[in-house]
Coordinates of C-alpha atoms in Angstrom, one line a residue:
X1 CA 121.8 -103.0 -119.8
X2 CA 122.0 -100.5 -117.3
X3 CA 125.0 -99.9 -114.7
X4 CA 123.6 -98.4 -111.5
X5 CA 126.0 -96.1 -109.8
X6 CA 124.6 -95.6 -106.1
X7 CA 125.9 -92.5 -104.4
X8 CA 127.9 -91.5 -107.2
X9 CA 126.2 -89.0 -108.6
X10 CA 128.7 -86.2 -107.3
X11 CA 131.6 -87.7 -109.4
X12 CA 129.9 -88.3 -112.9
X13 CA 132.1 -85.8 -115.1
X14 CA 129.9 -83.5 -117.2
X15 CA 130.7 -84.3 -120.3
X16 CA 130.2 -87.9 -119.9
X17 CA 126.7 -89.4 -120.0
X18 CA 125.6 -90.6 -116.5
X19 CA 124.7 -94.3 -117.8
X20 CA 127.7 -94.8 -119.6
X21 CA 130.0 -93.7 -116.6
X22 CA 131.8 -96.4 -114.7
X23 CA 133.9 -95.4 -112.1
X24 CA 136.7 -97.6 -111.5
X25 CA 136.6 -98.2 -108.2
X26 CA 133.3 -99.5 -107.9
X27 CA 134.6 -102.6 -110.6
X28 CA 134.1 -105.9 -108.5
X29 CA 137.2 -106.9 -106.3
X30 CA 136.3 -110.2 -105.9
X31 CA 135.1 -111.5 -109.5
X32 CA 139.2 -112.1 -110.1
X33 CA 138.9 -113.4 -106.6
X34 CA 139.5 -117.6 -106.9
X35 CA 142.4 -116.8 -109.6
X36 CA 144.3 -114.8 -106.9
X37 CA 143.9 -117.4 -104.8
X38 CA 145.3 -119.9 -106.7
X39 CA 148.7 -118.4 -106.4
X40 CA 148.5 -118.5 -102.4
X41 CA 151.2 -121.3 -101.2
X42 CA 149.8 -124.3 -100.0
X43 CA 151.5 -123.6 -96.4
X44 CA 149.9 -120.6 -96.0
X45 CA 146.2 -119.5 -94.9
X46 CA 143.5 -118.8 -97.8
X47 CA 141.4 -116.3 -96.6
X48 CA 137.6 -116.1 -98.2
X49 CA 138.0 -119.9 -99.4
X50 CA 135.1 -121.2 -101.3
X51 CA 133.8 -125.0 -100.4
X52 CA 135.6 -126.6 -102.4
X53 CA 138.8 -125.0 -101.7
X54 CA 138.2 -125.5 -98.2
X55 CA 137.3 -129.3 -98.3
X56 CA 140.4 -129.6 -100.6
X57 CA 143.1 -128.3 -98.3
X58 CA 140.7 -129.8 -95.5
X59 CA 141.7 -133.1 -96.4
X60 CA 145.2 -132.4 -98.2
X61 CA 146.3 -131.6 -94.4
X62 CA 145.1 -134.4 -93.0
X63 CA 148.4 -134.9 -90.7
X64 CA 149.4 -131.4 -91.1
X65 CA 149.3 -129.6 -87.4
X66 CA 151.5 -126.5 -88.0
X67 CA 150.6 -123.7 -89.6
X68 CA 147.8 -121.8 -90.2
X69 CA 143.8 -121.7 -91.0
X70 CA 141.2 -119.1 -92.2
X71 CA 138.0 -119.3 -90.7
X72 CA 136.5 -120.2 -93.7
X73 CA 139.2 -122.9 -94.4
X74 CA 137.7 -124.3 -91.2
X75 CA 133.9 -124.1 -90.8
X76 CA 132.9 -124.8 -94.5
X77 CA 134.4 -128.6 -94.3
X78 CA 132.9 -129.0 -90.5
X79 CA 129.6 -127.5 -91.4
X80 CA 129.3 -129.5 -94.4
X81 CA 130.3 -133.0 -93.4
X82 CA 128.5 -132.4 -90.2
X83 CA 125.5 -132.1 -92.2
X84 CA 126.3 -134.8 -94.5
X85 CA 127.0 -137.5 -91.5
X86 CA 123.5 -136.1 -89.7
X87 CA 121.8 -137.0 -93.1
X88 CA 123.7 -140.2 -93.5
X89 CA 122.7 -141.7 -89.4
X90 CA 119.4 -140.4 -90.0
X91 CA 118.6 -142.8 -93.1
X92 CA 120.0 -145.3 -91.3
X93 CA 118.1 -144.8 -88.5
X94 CA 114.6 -145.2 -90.2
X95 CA 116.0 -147.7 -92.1
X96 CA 116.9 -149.4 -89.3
X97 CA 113.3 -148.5 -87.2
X98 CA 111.3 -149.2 -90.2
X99 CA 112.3 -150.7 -93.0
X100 CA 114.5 -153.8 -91.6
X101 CA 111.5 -154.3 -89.0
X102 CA 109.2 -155.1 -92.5
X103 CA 111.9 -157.0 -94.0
X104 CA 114.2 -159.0 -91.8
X105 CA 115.8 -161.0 -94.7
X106 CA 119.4 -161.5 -94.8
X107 CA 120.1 -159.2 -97.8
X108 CA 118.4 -156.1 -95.6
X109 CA 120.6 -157.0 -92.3
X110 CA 123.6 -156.8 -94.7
X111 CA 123.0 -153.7 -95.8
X112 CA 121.5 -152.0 -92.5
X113 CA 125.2 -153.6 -91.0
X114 CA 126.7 -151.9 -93.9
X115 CA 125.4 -148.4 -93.3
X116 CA 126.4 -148.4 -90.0
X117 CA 130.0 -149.1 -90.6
X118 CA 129.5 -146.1 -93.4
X119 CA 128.6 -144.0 -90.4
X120 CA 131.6 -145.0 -88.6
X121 CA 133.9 -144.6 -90.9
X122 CA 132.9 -141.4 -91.6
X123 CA 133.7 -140.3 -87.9
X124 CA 136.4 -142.1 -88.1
X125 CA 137.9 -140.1 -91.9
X126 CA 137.2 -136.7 -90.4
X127 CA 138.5 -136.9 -87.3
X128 CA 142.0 -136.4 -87.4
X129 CA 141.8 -133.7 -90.4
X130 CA 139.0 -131.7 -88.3
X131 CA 142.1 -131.6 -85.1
X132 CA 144.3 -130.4 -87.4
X133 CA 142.6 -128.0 -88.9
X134 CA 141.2 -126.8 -85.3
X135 CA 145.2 -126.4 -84.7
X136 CA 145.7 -124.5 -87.4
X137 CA 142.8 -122.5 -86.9
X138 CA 144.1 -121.8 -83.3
X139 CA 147.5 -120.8 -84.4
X140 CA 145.8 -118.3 -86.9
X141 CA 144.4 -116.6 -83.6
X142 CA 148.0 -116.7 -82.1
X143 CA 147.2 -119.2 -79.9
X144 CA 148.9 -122.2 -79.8
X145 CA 147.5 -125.5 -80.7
X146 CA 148.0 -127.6 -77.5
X147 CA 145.0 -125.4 -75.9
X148 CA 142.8 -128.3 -77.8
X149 CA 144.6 -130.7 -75.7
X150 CA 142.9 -129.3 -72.8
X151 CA 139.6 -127.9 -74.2
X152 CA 138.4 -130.9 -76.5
X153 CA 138.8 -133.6 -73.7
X154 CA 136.5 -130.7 -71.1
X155 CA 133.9 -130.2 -73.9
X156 CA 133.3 -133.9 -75.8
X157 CA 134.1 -135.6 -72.4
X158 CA 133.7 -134.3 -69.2
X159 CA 130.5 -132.2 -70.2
X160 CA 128.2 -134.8 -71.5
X161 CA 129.3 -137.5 -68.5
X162 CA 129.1 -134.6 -66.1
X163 CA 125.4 -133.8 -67.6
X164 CA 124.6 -137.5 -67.6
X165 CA 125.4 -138.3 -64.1
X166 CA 124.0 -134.3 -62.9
X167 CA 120.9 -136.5 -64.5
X168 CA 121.2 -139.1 -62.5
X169 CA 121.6 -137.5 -59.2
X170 CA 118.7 -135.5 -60.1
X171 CA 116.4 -139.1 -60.9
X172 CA 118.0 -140.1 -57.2
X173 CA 116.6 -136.8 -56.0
X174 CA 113.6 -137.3 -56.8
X175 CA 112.8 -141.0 -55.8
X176 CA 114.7 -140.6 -52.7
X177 CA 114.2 -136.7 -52.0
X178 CA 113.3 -137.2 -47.7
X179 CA 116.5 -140.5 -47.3
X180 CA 119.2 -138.7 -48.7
X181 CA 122.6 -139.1 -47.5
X182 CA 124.4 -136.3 -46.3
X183 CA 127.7 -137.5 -49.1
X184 CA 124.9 -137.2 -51.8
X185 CA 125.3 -133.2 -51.7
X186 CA 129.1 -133.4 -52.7
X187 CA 128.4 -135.4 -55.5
X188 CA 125.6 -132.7 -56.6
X189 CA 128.7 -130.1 -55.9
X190 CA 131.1 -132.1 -57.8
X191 CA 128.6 -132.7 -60.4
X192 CA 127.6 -129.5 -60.9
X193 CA 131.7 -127.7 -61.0
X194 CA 132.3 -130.4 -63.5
X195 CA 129.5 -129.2 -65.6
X196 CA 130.8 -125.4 -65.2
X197 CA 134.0 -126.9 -66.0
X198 CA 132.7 -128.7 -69.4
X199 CA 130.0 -125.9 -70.4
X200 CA 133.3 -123.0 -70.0
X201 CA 135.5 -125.0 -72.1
X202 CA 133.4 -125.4 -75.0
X203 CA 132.6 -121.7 -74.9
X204 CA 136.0 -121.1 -75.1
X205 CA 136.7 -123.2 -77.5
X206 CA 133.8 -122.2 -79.9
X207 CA 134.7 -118.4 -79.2
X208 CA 138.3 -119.3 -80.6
X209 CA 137.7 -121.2 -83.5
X210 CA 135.2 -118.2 -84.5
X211 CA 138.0 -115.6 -83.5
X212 CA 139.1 -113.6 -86.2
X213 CA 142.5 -113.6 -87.9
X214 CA 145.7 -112.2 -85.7
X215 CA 148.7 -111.6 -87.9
X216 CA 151.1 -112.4 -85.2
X217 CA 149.9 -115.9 -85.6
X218 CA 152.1 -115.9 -88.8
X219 CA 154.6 -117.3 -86.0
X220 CA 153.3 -120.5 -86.6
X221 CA 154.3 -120.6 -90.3
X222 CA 158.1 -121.0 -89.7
X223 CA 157.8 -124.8 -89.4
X224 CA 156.4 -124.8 -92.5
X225 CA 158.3 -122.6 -95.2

């Protein structure tokens, strides 16, 4: 078989045939890639993880909050399991809509009870490990970890009951748009500098968990080595 050498031309030595030449430093860096990274300590970040290697230290750090995370140590287990639990509610929602509706007997009930506590459990499981790693990931950005104390309640709790009660004052609006009170516009201002609040947050909080590696954040490790 063939090697292609791309823009390399120039360096081929004479007396060497052109499709025999192999210029060493175009051999692949990363084939010997997963063995290097098997001789990374635990404690310490694995940059360019693979899924599994993710997933693994995802869960073997389940209580583990100092310290650092890749990005890749991160996102591969969230992506995944998000995708897995979205699969998992949505069978359980058509087999809730549908099939149980066709067949109410006990044995269907059971199970339809059973799936949901899956569901549950499965927020429940990934929970903690999915705050820990959001530390870590946090402390590989140099930043320290008790930011999530103030961006996680802004994002998962203030922005969606800010957005539900913004809908609420606009369903108000509309029934009721010529006998308005004149308190109704400070809830509409409260309403809407809570939403600010909520949508800022989760920006921040997305564009730090994306953020790439800081090597000060080695700061972090001292806890545990």
């Amino acid at each position: 078989m063939d090697i292609e050498t791309p823009h390399q031309e120039d360096s081929v030595p004479s007396n060497i045939p052109h499709k025999a030449y192999f210029p060493v430093p175009l051999l692949p860096k990363i084939r010997n890639e997963s063995k290097r990274n098997l001789n990374i300590p635990f404690s310490l970040p694995l940059y360019n993880a693979n899924p599994i290697q993710a997933i693994t230290r995802f869960f073997k750090k389940y209580f583990v909050f100092s310290g650092r995370a890749s990005r890749s140590e991160f996102w591969w287990p969230i992506s995944l399991l998000f995708l897995v639990q979205n699969v998992v509610s949505f069978f359980s929602y058509i087999f809730e809509q549908y099939v149980s509706e066709q067949y109410v007997s006990k044995q269907f009930q059971t199970l339809t009870s059973i799936i949901s506590i899956v569901v549950l459990v499965l927020y429940i499981a990934v929970f903690i490990p999915a705050i820990s790693c959001a530390c870590r990931r946090f402390h590989d950005c140099n930043k320290s970890g008790k930011w999530l104390c103030v961006l996680l309640p802004c994002s998962f709790i203030i922005l969606p009951l800010s957005a539900i009660y913004g809908f609420i004052l606009f369903l108000r609006f509309v029934k009721m748009s010529h006998s308005l009170p004149i308190y109704f516009y400070y809830h509409v201002v409260a309403a809407a500098a809570s939403l600010c609040i909520g949508v800022s947050a989760l920006i921040v909080l997305i564009v730090l968990l994306v953020h790439e590696s800081d090597p000060r954040g080695s700061r972090f490790d001292a806890q545990l080595l």
